[in-house]
Tab-separated table of C-alpha atoms in Angstrom:
chain	number	residue	atom	x	y	z
A	6	MET	CA	-0.336	0.197	-0.169
A	7	GLY	CA	1.700	3.459	-0.751
A	8	GLU	CA	1.171	6.532	1.220
A	9	LYS	CA	-0.433	9.619	0.127
A	10	ALA	CA	0.900	13.233	0.657
A	11	ILE	CA	-1.737	14.997	2.238
A	12	HIS	CA	-1.160	19.295	2.127
A	13	CYS	CA	-3.097	20.908	4.073
A	14	ARG	CA	-3.824	25.318	4.012
A	15	THR	CA	-4.161	26.760	6.961
A	16	ARG	CA	-5.097	30.222	7.641
A	17	SER	CA	-5.045	32.864	9.991
A	18	ASN	CA	-7.505	35.692	10.482
A	19	VAL	CA	-6.308	39.534	10.968
A	20	LEU	CA	-7.993	40.893	12.859
A	21	THR	CA	-9.259	45.261	13.399
A	22	VAL	CA	-10.981	47.146	15.653
A	23	LEU	CA	-13.345	49.305	14.282
A	24	ILE	CA	-14.423	52.297	16.869
A	25	CYS	CA	-18.498	53.650	16.269
A	26	ASP	CA	-20.043	56.068	17.888
A	27	PHE	CA	-23.312	54.216	18.753
A	28	SER	CA	-25.452	57.155	18.584
A	29	LYS	CA	-24.403	56.777	15.183
A	30	THR	CA	-25.881	53.300	14.866
A	31	SER	CA	-28.904	54.252	15.852
A	32	ASP	CA	-30.878	55.843	13.519
A	33	GLU	CA	-32.187	52.717	10.812
A	34	ARG	CA	-30.566	54.724	8.261
A	35	ILE	CA	-27.046	54.951	8.530
A	36	PRO	CA	-25.728	57.501	5.240
A	37	ASP	CA	-22.121	57.206	5.819
A	38	ASN	CA	-20.789	53.254	6.269
A	39	PRO	CA	-16.780	53.241	6.195
A	40	LYS	CA	-15.144	52.494	3.660
A	41	VAL	CA	-11.410	51.198	4.479
A	42	LYS	CA	-9.061	51.204	2.536
A	43	VAL	CA	-6.646	48.085	2.725
A	44	ASN	CA	-2.943	47.105	1.376
A	45	THR	CA	-2.881	43.297	1.686
A	46	GLN	CA	0.438	41.189	0.951
A	47	LEU	CA	0.030	38.763	-1.859
A	48	ASP	CA	2.522	36.041	-2.517
A	49	ILE	CA	2.678	35.486	-6.598
A	50	ARG	CA	5.390	33.383	-8.276
A	51	GLY	CA	7.234	33.637	-4.713
A	52	ARG	CA	7.052	37.335	-4.891
A	53	PRO	CA	5.457	39.593	-2.002
A	54	THR	CA	3.226	42.414	-4.284
A	55	ILE	CA	1.189	44.986	-1.928
A	56	THR	CA	-2.136	45.326	-3.564
A	57	GLU	CA	-4.940	47.702	-2.824
A	58	GLU	CA	-8.306	47.456	-2.351
A	59	ILE	CA	-11.314	49.462	-0.886
A	60	LEU	CA	-14.063	47.690	1.550
A	61	THR	CA	-17.139	49.254	2.749
A	62	ILE	CA	-17.794	48.044	6.156
A	63	GLU	CA	-21.941	48.591	5.599
A	64	ILE	CA	-22.965	49.314	9.548
A	65	LYS	CA	-26.065	48.006	10.837
A	66	PRO	CA	-28.687	49.694	13.287
A	67	GLY	CA	-28.175	48.780	16.731
A	68	TRP	CA	-24.661	46.911	16.245
A	69	LYS	CA	-23.610	46.042	19.851
A	70	LYS	CA	-19.487	46.504	20.965
A	71	GLY	CA	-18.127	43.228	19.710
A	72	THR	CA	-20.185	42.147	16.728
A	73	LYS	CA	-17.898	40.836	14.315
A	74	ILE	CA	-17.732	41.730	10.226
A	75	THR	CA	-15.769	39.150	8.112
A	76	PHE	CA	-14.028	40.037	4.503
A	77	PRO	CA	-13.390	35.929	3.656
A	78	GLU	CA	-9.910	36.049	1.958
A	79	LYS	CA	-9.336	39.973	1.923
A	80	GLY	CA	-6.325	39.200	4.138
A	81	ASN	CA	-2.259	38.753	3.643
A	82	GLU	CA	-1.579	35.558	1.681
A	83	GLN	CA	1.373	33.201	1.648
A	84	ARG	CA	2.512	30.653	-0.783
A	85	GLY	CA	0.823	27.446	-0.337
A	86	VAL	CA	-1.874	29.197	2.115
A	87	ILE	CA	-5.483	30.059	2.161
A	88	PRO	CA	-5.882	34.035	1.734
A	89	SER	CA	-6.127	34.500	5.480
A	90	ASP	CA	-10.164	36.823	6.633
A	91	LEU	CA	-10.257	39.746	7.215
A	92	VAL	CA	-12.324	40.208	10.604
A	93	PHE	CA	-13.353	44.099	11.072
A	94	ILE	CA	-14.811	43.757	15.311
A	95	ILE	CA	-16.841	47.129	16.457
A	96	ASP	CA	-15.668	48.755	19.472
A	97	GLU	CA	-17.934	51.611	21.104
A	98	LYS	CA	-17.091	55.145	21.726
A	99	PRO	CA	-18.700	56.663	25.097
A	100	HIS	CA	-21.899	59.082	24.416
A	101	SER	CA	-21.948	62.205	26.691
A	102	VAL	CA	-25.451	61.721	27.823
A	103	PHE	CA	-26.459	58.020	27.246
A	104	LYS	CA	-24.760	54.694	28.522
A	105	ARG	CA	-26.085	51.358	26.895
A	106	ASP	CA	-26.992	48.399	28.157
A	107	GLY	CA	-27.978	45.471	25.668
A	108	ASN	CA	-30.617	47.406	23.189
A	109	ASP	CA	-31.652	49.939	26.332
A	110	LEU	CA	-30.273	53.551	26.620
A	111	ILE	CA	-29.480	54.638	30.263
A	112	VAL	CA	-29.764	58.441	31.437
A	113	THR	CA	-28.857	60.206	34.577
A	114	GLN	CA	-30.810	63.029	35.931
A	115	LYS	CA	-29.824	65.428	38.903
A	116	ILE	CA	-32.786	66.694	40.483
A	117	SER	CA	-32.978	68.196	43.788
A	118	LEU	CA	-34.943	66.540	47.056
A	119	VAL	CA	-38.045	68.773	46.308
A	120	GLU	CA	-38.413	67.306	42.836
A	121	ALA	CA	-37.760	63.756	43.741
A	122	LEU	CA	-40.669	64.137	46.129
A	123	THR	CA	-43.246	66.477	44.210
A	124	GLY	CA	-42.793	65.561	40.669
A	125	TYR	CA	-40.269	66.289	37.998
A	126	THR	CA	-40.287	66.741	34.215
A	127	VAL	CA	-37.217	64.641	32.340
A	128	GLN	CA	-36.366	67.015	28.860
A	129	VAL	CA	-34.015	64.356	26.767
A	130	THR	CA	-33.136	64.929	23.344
A	131	THR	CA	-33.077	61.385	21.669
A	132	LEU	CA	-30.333	60.190	19.143
A	133	ASP	CA	-32.162	60.801	16.451
A	134	GLY	CA	-33.233	64.259	17.683
A	135	ARG	CA	-36.453	64.253	18.918
A	136	ASN	CA	-37.398	66.135	22.355
A	137	LEU	CA	-39.169	63.823	24.485
A	138	THR	CA	-41.159	65.479	27.829
A	139	ILE	CA	-41.458	62.621	30.290
A	140	PRO	CA	-43.872	63.930	33.103
A	141	ILE	CA	-42.340	61.527	36.830
A	142	ASN	CA	-45.239	61.940	39.211
A	143	ASN	CA	-44.065	59.397	42.022
A	144	ILE	CA	-42.278	60.391	44.428
A	145	VAL	CA	-38.116	59.421	43.375
A	146	ASN	CA	-35.989	57.554	45.992
A	147	PRO	CA	-32.257	56.854	44.854
A	148	THR	CA	-32.987	53.523	42.905
A	149	TYR	CA	-36.089	54.654	41.243
A	150	GLU	CA	-36.141	53.839	37.534
A	151	GLU	CA	-38.683	55.172	35.309
A	152	VAL	CA	-38.468	53.505	31.608
A	153	VAL	CA	-39.590	54.493	28.164
A	154	LYS	CA	-40.642	51.833	26.007
A	155	GLY	CA	-39.194	51.952	22.329
A	156	GLU	CA	-36.724	54.964	22.672
A	157	GLY	CA	-33.674	52.294	23.008
A	158	MET	CA	-31.622	51.113	20.408
A	159	PRO	CA	-32.491	49.977	17.171
A	160	ILE	CA	-32.699	45.404	17.945
A	161	PRO	CA	-30.863	44.290	15.182
A	162	LYS	CA	-32.442	40.976	14.577
A	163	GLU	CA	-35.936	42.418	14.763
A	164	PRO	CA	-36.468	44.918	12.659
A	165	GLY	CA	-38.711	48.074	13.574
A	166	LYS	CA	-38.299	46.842	17.249
A	167	LYS	CA	-36.207	49.328	20.010
A	168	GLY	CA	-34.855	48.548	23.018
A	169	ASN	CA	-35.877	50.855	26.218
A	170	LEU	CA	-34.612	54.300	27.594
A	171	ARG	CA	-34.552	53.633	31.275
A	172	ILE	CA	-33.812	57.409	33.335
A	173	LYS	CA	-32.162	57.071	36.479
A	174	PHE	CA	-31.985	59.594	39.074
A	175	ASN	CA	-29.347	61.569	41.240
A	176	ILE	CA	-30.767	63.170	44.402
A	177	LYS	CA	-29.312	66.335	45.217
A	178	PHE	CA	-30.016	66.123	49.092
A	179	PRO	CA	-29.368	69.596	50.769
A	180	SER	CA	-26.187	70.188	52.798
A	181	ARG	CA	-28.104	71.882	56.042
A	182	LEU	CA	-31.035	72.191	57.149
A	183	THR	CA	-31.723	74.977	59.566
A	184	SER	CA	-33.641	73.666	63.179
A	185	GLU	CA	-36.840	75.297	61.775
A	186	GLN	CA	-36.797	73.521	58.629
A	187	LYS	CA	-36.131	69.970	60.225
A	188	THR	CA	-39.274	70.655	62.115
A	189	GLY	CA	-41.135	71.932	59.387
A	190	ILE	CA	-39.786	68.638	57.510
A	191	LYS	CA	-41.213	66.139	60.287
A	192	ARG	CA	-44.556	67.276	60.982
A	193	LEU	CA	-45.221	67.585	57.234
A	194	LEU	CA	-43.779	63.992	56.845
A	195	THR	CA	-45.013	62.552	60.409
A	196	SER	CA	-48.727	64.225	59.600
A	197	SER	CA	-49.521	61.521	56.068
């Protein structure tokens, strides 16, 4: 019995991190998908040759940190080896107002103790530029969270659906009270 030689051609992926502003991936229409110029080293008949190609990365609304975009066999090439895949990994830029938690967006509002006890109206400008006015009529305790359904990030696998906007509160307590104020507060709170 003769032996048969088996030649294996393996490849390794080329990974690149692509940093995205998640406020840009919140819209249903992403106007300017990034274009990336790629210089690839090819091995043509034993000679290394550099080729240049422009790849368009189609970013889908709602994509999260860690999402991978793969261009099969667009990486470097070596003689006798399958060209590597070129893989881009989405990373998110921090936003000045919102934090992302999965498909939800979180915003924190600073309010006074009086507003926490008597009511407050939240004014929020969404990532797509709309102004929301949300009245808070409940008593706001330090762990209270107001949820506005459907105002978060688009859910990529469920077109037309969005996560929620979660509003948290940072309650500012007075630094000191006079004895008359303390007595008045005790009287008000114990009489109810």
